[in-house]
Short mmCIF file of C-alpha atoms in Angstrom, two decimals:
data_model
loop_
_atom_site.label_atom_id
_atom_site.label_comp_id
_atom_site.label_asym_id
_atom_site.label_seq_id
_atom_site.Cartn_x
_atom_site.Cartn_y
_atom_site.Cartn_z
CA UNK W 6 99.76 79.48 62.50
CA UNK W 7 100.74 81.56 65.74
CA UNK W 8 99.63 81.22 69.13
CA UNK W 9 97.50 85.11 69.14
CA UNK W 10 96.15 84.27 65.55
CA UNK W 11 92.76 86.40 64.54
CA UNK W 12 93.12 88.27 67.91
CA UNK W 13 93.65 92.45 67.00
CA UNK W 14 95.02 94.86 69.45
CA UNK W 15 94.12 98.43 69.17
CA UNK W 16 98.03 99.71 70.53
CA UNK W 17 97.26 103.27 71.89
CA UNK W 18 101.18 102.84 73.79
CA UNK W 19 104.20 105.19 73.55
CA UNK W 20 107.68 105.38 74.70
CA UNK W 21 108.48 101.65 77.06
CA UNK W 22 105.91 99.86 78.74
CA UNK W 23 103.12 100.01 76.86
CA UNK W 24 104.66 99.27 73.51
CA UNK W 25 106.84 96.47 75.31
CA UNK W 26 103.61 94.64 75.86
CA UNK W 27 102.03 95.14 72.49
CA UNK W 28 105.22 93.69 70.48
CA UNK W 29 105.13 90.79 72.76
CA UNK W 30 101.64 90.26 71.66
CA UNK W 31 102.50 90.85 67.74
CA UNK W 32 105.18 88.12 67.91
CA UNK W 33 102.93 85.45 69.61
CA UNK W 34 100.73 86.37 66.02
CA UNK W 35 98.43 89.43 66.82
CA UNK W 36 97.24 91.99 64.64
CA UNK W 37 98.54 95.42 66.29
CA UNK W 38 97.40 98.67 64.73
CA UNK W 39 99.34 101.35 66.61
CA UNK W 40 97.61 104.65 66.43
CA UNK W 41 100.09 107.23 66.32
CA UNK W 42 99.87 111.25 65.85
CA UNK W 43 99.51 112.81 62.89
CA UNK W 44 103.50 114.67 61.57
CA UNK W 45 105.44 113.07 64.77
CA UNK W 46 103.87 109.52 65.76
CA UNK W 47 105.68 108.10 69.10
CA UNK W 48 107.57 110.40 70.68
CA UNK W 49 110.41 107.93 70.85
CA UNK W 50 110.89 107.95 66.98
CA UNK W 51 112.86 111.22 67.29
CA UNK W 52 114.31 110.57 71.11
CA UNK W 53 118.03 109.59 71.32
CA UNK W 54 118.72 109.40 67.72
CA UNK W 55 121.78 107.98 66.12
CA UNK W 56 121.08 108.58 62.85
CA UNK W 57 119.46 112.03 62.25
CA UNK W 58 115.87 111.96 60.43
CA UNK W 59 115.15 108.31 60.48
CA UNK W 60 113.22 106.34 63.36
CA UNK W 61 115.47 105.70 66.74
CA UNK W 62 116.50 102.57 68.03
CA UNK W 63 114.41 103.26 71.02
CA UNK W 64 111.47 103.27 68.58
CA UNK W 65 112.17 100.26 65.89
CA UNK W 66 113.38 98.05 69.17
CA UNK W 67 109.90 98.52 70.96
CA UNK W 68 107.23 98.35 67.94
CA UNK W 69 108.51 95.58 65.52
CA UNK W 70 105.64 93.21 63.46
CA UNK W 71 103.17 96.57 63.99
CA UNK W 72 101.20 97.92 61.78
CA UNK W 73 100.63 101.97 61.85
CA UNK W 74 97.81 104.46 61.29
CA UNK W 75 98.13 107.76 61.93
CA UNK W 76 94.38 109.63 63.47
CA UNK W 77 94.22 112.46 64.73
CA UNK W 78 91.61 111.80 67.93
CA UNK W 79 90.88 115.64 67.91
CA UNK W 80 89.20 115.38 64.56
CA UNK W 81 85.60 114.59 64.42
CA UNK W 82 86.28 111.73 61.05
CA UNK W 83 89.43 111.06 63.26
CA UNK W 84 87.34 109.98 66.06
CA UNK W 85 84.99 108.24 63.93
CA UNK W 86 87.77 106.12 62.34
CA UNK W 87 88.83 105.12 66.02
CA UNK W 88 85.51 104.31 67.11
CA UNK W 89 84.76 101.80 64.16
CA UNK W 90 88.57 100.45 65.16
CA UNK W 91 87.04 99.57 69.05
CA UNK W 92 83.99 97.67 67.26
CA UNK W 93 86.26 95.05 65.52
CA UNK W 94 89.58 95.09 67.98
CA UNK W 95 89.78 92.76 70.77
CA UNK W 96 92.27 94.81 72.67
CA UNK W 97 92.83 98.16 73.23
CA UNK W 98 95.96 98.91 75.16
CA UNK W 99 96.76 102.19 76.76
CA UNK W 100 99.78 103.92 78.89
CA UNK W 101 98.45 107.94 78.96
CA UNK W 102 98.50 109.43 81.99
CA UNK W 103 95.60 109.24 84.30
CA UNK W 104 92.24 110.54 83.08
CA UNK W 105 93.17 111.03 79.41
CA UNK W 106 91.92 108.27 77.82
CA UNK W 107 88.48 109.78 79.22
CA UNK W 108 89.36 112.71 78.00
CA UNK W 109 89.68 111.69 74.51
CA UNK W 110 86.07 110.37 74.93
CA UNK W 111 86.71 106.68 75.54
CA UNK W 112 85.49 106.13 78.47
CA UNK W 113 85.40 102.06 79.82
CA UNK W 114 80.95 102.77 79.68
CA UNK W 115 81.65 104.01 76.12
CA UNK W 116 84.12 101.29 75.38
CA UNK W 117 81.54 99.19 76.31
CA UNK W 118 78.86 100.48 74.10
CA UNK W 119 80.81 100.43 71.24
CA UNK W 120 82.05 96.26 71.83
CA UNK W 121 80.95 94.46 74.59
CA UNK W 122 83.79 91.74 74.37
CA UNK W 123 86.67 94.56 74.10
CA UNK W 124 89.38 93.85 76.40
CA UNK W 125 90.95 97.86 77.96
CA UNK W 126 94.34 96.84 79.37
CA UNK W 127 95.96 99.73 80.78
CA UNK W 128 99.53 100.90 82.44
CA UNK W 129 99.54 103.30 85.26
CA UNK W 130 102.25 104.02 87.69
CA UNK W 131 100.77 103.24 90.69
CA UNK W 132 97.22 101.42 91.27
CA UNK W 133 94.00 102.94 93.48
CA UNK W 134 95.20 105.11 96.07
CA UNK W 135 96.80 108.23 97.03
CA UNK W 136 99.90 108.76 94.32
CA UNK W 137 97.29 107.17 91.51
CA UNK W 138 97.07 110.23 89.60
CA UNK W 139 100.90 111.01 89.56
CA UNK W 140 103.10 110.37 86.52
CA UNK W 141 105.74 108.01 86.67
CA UNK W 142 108.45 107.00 84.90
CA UNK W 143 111.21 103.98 84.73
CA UNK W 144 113.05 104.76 87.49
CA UNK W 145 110.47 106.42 89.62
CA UNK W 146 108.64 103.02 89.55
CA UNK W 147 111.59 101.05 90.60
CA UNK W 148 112.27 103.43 93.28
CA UNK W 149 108.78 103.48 94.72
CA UNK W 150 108.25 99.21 93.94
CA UNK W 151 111.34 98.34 96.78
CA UNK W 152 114.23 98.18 94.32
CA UNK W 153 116.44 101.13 94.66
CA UNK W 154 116.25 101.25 98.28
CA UNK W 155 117.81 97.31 97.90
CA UNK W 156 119.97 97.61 95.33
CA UNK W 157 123.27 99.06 95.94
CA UNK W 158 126.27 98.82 98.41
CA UNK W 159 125.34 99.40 102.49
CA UNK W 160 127.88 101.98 102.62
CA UNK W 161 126.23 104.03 99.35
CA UNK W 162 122.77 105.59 97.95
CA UNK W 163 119.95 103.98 96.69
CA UNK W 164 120.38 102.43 93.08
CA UNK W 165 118.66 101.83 90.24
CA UNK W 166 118.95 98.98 87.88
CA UNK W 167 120.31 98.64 84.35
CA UNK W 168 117.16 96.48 83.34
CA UNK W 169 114.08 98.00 82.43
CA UNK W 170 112.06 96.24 85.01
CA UNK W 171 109.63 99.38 85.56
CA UNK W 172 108.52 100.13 82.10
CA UNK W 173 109.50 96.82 80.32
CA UNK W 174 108.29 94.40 83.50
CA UNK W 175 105.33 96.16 83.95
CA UNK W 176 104.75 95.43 80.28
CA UNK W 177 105.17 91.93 80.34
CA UNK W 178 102.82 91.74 83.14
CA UNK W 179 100.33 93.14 81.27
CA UNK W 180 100.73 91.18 78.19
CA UNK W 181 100.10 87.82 80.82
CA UNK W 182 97.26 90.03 81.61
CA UNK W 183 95.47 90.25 78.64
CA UNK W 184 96.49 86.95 77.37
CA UNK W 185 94.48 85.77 80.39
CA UNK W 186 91.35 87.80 79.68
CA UNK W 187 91.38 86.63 76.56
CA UNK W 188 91.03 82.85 77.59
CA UNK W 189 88.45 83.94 79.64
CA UNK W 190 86.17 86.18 77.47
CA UNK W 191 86.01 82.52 75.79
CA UNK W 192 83.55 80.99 78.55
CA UNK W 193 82.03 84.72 79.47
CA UNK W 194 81.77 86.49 76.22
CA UNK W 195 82.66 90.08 77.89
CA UNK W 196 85.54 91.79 77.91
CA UNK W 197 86.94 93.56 80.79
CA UNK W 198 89.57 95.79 82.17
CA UNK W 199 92.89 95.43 82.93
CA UNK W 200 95.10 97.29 84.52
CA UNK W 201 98.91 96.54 85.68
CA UNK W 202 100.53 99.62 88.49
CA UNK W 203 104.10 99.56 87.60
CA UNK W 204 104.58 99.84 91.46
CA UNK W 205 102.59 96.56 91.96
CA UNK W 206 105.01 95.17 88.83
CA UNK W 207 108.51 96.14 90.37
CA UNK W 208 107.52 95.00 93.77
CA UNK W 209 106.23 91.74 91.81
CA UNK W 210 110.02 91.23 90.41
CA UNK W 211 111.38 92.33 94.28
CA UNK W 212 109.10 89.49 96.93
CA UNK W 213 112.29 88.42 98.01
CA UNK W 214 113.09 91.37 99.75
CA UNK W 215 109.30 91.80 101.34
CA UNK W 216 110.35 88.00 102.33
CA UNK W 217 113.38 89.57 103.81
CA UNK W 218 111.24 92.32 105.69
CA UNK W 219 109.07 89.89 107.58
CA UNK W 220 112.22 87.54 108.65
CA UNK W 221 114.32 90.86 109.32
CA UNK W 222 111.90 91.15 112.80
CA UNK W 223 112.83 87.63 113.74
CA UNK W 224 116.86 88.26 113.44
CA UNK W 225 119.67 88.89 111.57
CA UNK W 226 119.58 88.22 107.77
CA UNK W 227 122.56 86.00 108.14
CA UNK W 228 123.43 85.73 104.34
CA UNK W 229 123.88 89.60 103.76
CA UNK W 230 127.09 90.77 104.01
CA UNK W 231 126.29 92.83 107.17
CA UNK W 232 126.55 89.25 109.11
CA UNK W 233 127.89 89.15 111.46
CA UNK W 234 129.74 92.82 111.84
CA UNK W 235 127.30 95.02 110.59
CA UNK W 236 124.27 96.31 112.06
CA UNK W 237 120.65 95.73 110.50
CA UNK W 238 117.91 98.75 111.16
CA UNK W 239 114.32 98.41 110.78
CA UNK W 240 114.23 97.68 106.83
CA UNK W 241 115.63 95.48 104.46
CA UNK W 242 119.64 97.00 103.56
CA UNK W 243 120.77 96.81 100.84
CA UNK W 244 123.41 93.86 99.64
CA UNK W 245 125.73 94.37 97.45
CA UNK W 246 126.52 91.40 95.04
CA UNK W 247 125.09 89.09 97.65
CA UNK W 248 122.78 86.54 96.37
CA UNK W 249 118.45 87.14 96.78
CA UNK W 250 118.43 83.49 97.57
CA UNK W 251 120.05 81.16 100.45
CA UNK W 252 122.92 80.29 98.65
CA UNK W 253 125.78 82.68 98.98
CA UNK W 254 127.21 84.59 96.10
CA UNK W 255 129.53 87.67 94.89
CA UNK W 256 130.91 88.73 92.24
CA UNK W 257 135.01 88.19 91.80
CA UNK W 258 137.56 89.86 89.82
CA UNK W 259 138.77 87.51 86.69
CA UNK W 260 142.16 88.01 85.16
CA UNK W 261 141.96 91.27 82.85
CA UNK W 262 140.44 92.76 85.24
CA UNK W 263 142.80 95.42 85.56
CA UNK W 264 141.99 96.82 82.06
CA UNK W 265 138.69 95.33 81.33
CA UNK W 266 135.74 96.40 83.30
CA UNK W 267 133.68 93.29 82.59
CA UNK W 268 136.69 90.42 83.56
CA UNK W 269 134.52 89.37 86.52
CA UNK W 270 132.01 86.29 87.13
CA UNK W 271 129.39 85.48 89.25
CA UNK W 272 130.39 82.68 92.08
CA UNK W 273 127.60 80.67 94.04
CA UNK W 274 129.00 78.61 96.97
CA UNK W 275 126.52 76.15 96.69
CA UNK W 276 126.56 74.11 99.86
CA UNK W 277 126.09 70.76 97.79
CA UNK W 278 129.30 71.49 95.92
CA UNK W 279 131.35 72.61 98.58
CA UNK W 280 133.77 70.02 98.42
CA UNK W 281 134.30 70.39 94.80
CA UNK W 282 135.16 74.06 95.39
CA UNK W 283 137.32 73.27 98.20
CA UNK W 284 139.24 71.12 95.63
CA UNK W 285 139.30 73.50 92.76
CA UNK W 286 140.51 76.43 94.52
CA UNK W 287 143.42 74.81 96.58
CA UNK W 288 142.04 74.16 99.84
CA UNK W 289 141.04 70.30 100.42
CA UNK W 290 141.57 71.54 103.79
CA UNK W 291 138.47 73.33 104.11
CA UNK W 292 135.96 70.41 103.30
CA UNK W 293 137.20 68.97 107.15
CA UNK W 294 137.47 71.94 109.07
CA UNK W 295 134.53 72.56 111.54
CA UNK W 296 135.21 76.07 110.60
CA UNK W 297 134.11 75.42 107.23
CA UNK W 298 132.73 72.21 106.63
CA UNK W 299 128.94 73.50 107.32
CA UNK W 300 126.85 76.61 105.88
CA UNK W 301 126.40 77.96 109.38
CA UNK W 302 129.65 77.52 110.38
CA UNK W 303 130.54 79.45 106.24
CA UNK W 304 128.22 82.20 107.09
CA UNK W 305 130.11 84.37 109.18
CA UNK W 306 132.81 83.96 107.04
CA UNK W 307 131.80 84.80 103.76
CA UNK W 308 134.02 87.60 102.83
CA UNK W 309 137.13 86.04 103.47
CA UNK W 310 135.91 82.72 101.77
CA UNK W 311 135.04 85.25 98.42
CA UNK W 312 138.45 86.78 99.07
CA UNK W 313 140.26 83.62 98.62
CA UNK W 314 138.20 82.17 95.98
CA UNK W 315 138.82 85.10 94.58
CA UNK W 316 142.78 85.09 94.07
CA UNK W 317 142.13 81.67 92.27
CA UNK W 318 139.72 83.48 89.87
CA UNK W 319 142.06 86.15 89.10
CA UNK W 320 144.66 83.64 87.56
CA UNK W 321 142.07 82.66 84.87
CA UNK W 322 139.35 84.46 82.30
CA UNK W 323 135.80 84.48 83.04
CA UNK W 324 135.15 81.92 80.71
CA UNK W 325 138.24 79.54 81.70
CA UNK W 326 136.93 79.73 85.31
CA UNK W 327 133.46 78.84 84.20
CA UNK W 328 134.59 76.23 81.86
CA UNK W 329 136.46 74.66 85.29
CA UNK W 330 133.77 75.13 87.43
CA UNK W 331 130.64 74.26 85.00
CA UNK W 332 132.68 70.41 84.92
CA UNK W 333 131.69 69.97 89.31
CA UNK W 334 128.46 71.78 88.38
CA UNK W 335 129.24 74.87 90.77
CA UNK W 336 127.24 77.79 89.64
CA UNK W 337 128.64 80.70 87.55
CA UNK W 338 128.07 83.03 85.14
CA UNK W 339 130.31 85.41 83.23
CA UNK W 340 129.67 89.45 84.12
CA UNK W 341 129.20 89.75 79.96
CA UNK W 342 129.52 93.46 78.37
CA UNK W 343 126.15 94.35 75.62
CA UNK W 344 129.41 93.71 73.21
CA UNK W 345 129.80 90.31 74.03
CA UNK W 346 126.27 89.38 74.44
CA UNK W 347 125.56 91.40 70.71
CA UNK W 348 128.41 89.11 69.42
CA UNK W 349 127.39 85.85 71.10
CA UNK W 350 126.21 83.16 68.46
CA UNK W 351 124.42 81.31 70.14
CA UNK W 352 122.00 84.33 70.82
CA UNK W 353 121.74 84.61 67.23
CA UNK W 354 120.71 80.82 66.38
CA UNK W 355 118.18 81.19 68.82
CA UNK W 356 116.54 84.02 67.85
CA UNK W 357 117.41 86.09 70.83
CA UNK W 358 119.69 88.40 69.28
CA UNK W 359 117.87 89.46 65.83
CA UNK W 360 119.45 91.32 62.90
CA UNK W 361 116.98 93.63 60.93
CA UNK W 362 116.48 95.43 57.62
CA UNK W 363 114.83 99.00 57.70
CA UNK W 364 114.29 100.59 55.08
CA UNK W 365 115.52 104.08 56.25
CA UNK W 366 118.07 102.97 58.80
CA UNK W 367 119.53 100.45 57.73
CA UNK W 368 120.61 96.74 59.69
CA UNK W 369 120.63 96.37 63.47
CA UNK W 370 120.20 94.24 66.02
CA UNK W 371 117.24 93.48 68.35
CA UNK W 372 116.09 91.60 70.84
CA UNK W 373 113.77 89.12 69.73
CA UNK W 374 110.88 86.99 71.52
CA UNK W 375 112.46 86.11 75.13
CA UNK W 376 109.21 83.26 74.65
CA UNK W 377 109.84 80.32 72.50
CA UNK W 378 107.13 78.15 71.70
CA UNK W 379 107.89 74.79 69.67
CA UNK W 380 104.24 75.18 67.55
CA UNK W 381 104.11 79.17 67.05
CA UNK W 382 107.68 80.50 65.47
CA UNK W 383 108.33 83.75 66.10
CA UNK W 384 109.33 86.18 63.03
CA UNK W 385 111.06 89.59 63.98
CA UNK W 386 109.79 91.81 61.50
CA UNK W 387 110.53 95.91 61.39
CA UNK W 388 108.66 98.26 62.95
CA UNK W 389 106.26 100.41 60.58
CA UNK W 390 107.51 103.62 59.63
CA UNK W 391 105.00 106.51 60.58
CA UNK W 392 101.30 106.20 59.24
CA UNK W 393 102.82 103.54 56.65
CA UNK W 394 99.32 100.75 56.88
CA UNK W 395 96.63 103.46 57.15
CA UNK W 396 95.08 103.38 53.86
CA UNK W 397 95.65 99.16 53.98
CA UNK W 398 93.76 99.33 57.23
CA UNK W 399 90.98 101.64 56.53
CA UNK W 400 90.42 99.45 53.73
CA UNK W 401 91.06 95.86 54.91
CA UNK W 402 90.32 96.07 58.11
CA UNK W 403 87.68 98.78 58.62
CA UNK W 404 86.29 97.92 55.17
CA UNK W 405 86.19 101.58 54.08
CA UNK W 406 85.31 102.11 50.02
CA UNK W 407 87.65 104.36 48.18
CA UNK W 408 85.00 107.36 48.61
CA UNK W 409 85.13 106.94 52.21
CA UNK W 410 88.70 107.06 52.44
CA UNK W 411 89.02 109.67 50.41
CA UNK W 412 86.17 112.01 52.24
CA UNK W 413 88.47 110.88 55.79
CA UNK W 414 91.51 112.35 54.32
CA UNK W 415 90.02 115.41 52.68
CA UNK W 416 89.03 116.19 56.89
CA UNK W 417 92.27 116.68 57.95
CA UNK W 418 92.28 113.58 60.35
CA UNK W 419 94.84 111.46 59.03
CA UNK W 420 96.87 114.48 58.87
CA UNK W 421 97.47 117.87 57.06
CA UNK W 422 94.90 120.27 56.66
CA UNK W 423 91.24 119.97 55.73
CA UNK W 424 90.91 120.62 52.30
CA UNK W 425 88.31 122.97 50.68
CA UNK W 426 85.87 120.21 50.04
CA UNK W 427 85.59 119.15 53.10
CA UNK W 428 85.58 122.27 54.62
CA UNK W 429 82.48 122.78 53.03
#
């Protein structure tokens, strides 16, 4: 048995955050019929193909243990068939852009008509409000939820991030969403909307720097590397490598470095280790000096502390210094490439990194569930190929007799053309 056993989700998603969210919700045991297109599915099936004519990586690493049916919505038996799929879903999760799930006819009043206790959890880009009906994309929601403007070097442009924290955060927010609505529809009986702004999800994943805001009108943020030199304006800056919390970090150059553009790790000078770093690094010195024995007395100092630390971490790898430091329990962490991490066994044992079989592609990897649970085992299976469960869900799930499947298809809404028959 899984945790989201008997609950079905309707998946209406595309491309990131939609679909990140529904897959979640498939390998915590839901049922999720994604309705795709008629001839092309999700657009992300042909985008940034490795392999011509066979489903991307974008696609089969976004929609695994889905099932999918392909409708077209335009269709009159097309519509039908979606309708009868609100009356016995629980979920129905959307991404369009503003306005077109009304436009397709399913309104949140019809919604409601059709099942009371269905759940319409929907990703927009931004919430109520003046930019609510603009389109928005990964990086456009990072830059408008606080991150690019604090991620980067002082001295440089905005950045974004590597990590899909627009489309794929917003997702996951979503899915906690639902989940909850769920657990409530238990006491209630209704269903209700949802909705999760991917601005509202990237400033979610960025508090610390509306934290930093508020204290930035009381002083100088003293662990950003502008302390004590620099000069801090009216909003947050942006910091570098420095740490989001009170304990100050950077990243240093490991030995390889030279050659290998990941030979660096992550150093924390934890003040309740700072002895143990004074030791390790050469300079007992330090853990007596009033000029370094204290964090306030560090602070202004930080660069050159991360400079010298750093020549000792340039006579060793990234994993011999964190094998040396890991032993006096100062923090660390290895800058690791997507090679390492692909080839890292203990990602496989876990289930984190997930080999799969497709049949038209071939093996790769995946991520797998990020959420283990000790009584509901996650199972990575493929994603569907394009319209491959509609006749199993027309029948099993929709209950459809073999004349009634057959009359759909003749229409032209499952695809193709109408033929003569039904025409008439």
């Amino acid at each position: 048995m899984k945790a989201l056993d008997g609950v079905r989700i309707l998946d209406f998603t595309h491309v990131q955050s939609g679909p990140t969210c529904t897959q979640l919700l498939a390998w915590l045991g839901a049922d999720c019929i994604k309705v795709e297109r008629p001839g092309t599915g999700d657009i992300t099936r042909g985008q940034l193909q490795d392999i011509p004519k066979v489903d991307s990586l974008y696609f089969t690493m976004l929609n695994h243990n889905k099932r999918s049916i392909t409708i077209d919505a335009r269709n009159p038996q097309g519509k039908a068939v979606l309708e009868a799929l609100v009356k016995t879903c629980d979920v129905m999760v959307e991404n369009f852009a503003p306005g077109a799930l009304d436009r397709m006819g399913f309104t949140w009043e019809h919604i409601q008509e059709l099942n009371p206790r269905m759940i319409l959890a929907s990703v927009k880009g931004f919430g109520p409000g003046p930019y609510e009906d603009c389109k928005v994309y990964e990086n456009v929601a990072q830059c408008a939820g606080g991150s690019a403007s604090t991620t980067g070097f002082d001295d440089g442009p905005p950045m974004v991030t590597g990590a899909q924290i627009g489309d794929t955060g917003t997702g996951l927010h979503l899915a906690l969403g639902i989940v909850s609505a769920l657990y409530q529809r238990v006491t209630t009986g209704r269903g209700q909307k949802v909705l999760c702004a991917m601005q509202d999800g990237v400033l979610n994943l960025c508090r610390v720097k509306l934290r930093d805001q508020q204290r930035l009108a009381h002083g100088p943020l003293t662990e950003y590397p502008q302390y004590p030199d620099g000069e801090f304006g009216d909003a947050v800056p942006r910091a570098g490598n420095s740490s989001g919390g009170g304990q100050p970090g950077w990243i240093l150059k490991c030995k390889g470095w030279e050659t290998d553009p990941n030979a660096y790790i992550y150093f924390i000078a934890q003040a309740p280790v700072w002895e143990a770093i004074c030791d390790v690094i050469g300079k007992p010195e330090w853990k007596t000096d009033p000029g370094y024995a204290k964090p306030p007395a560090r602070l202004p100092k930080l660069k050159q502390i991360f400079d010298t630390i750093e020549q000792w971490t340039m006579t060793k790898t990234k994993f011999e210094a964190m094998d040396i430091l890991n032993k006096y329990d100062i923090p660390c962490g290895p800058i690791l490439s997507m090679k390492e991490i692909a080839e890292e066994q203990s990602l496989r044992d876990t289930g984190t990194v997930v080999e799969v079989d497709h049949p038209t592609r071939g093996k790769y990897l995946t991520v797998g569930n990020p959420i283990k649970m000790s009584d509901s085992i996650s199972e990575v299976k493929r994603s569907p190929l394009l319209g491959e469960h509609t006749d199993e869900i027309l029948r099993d799930v929709l209950r459809f007799d073999d004349g009634r499947i057959a009359e759909i298809k003749a229409s032209g809404a499952l695809g193709g053309a109408p033929t003569r028959a039904a025409a008439e």
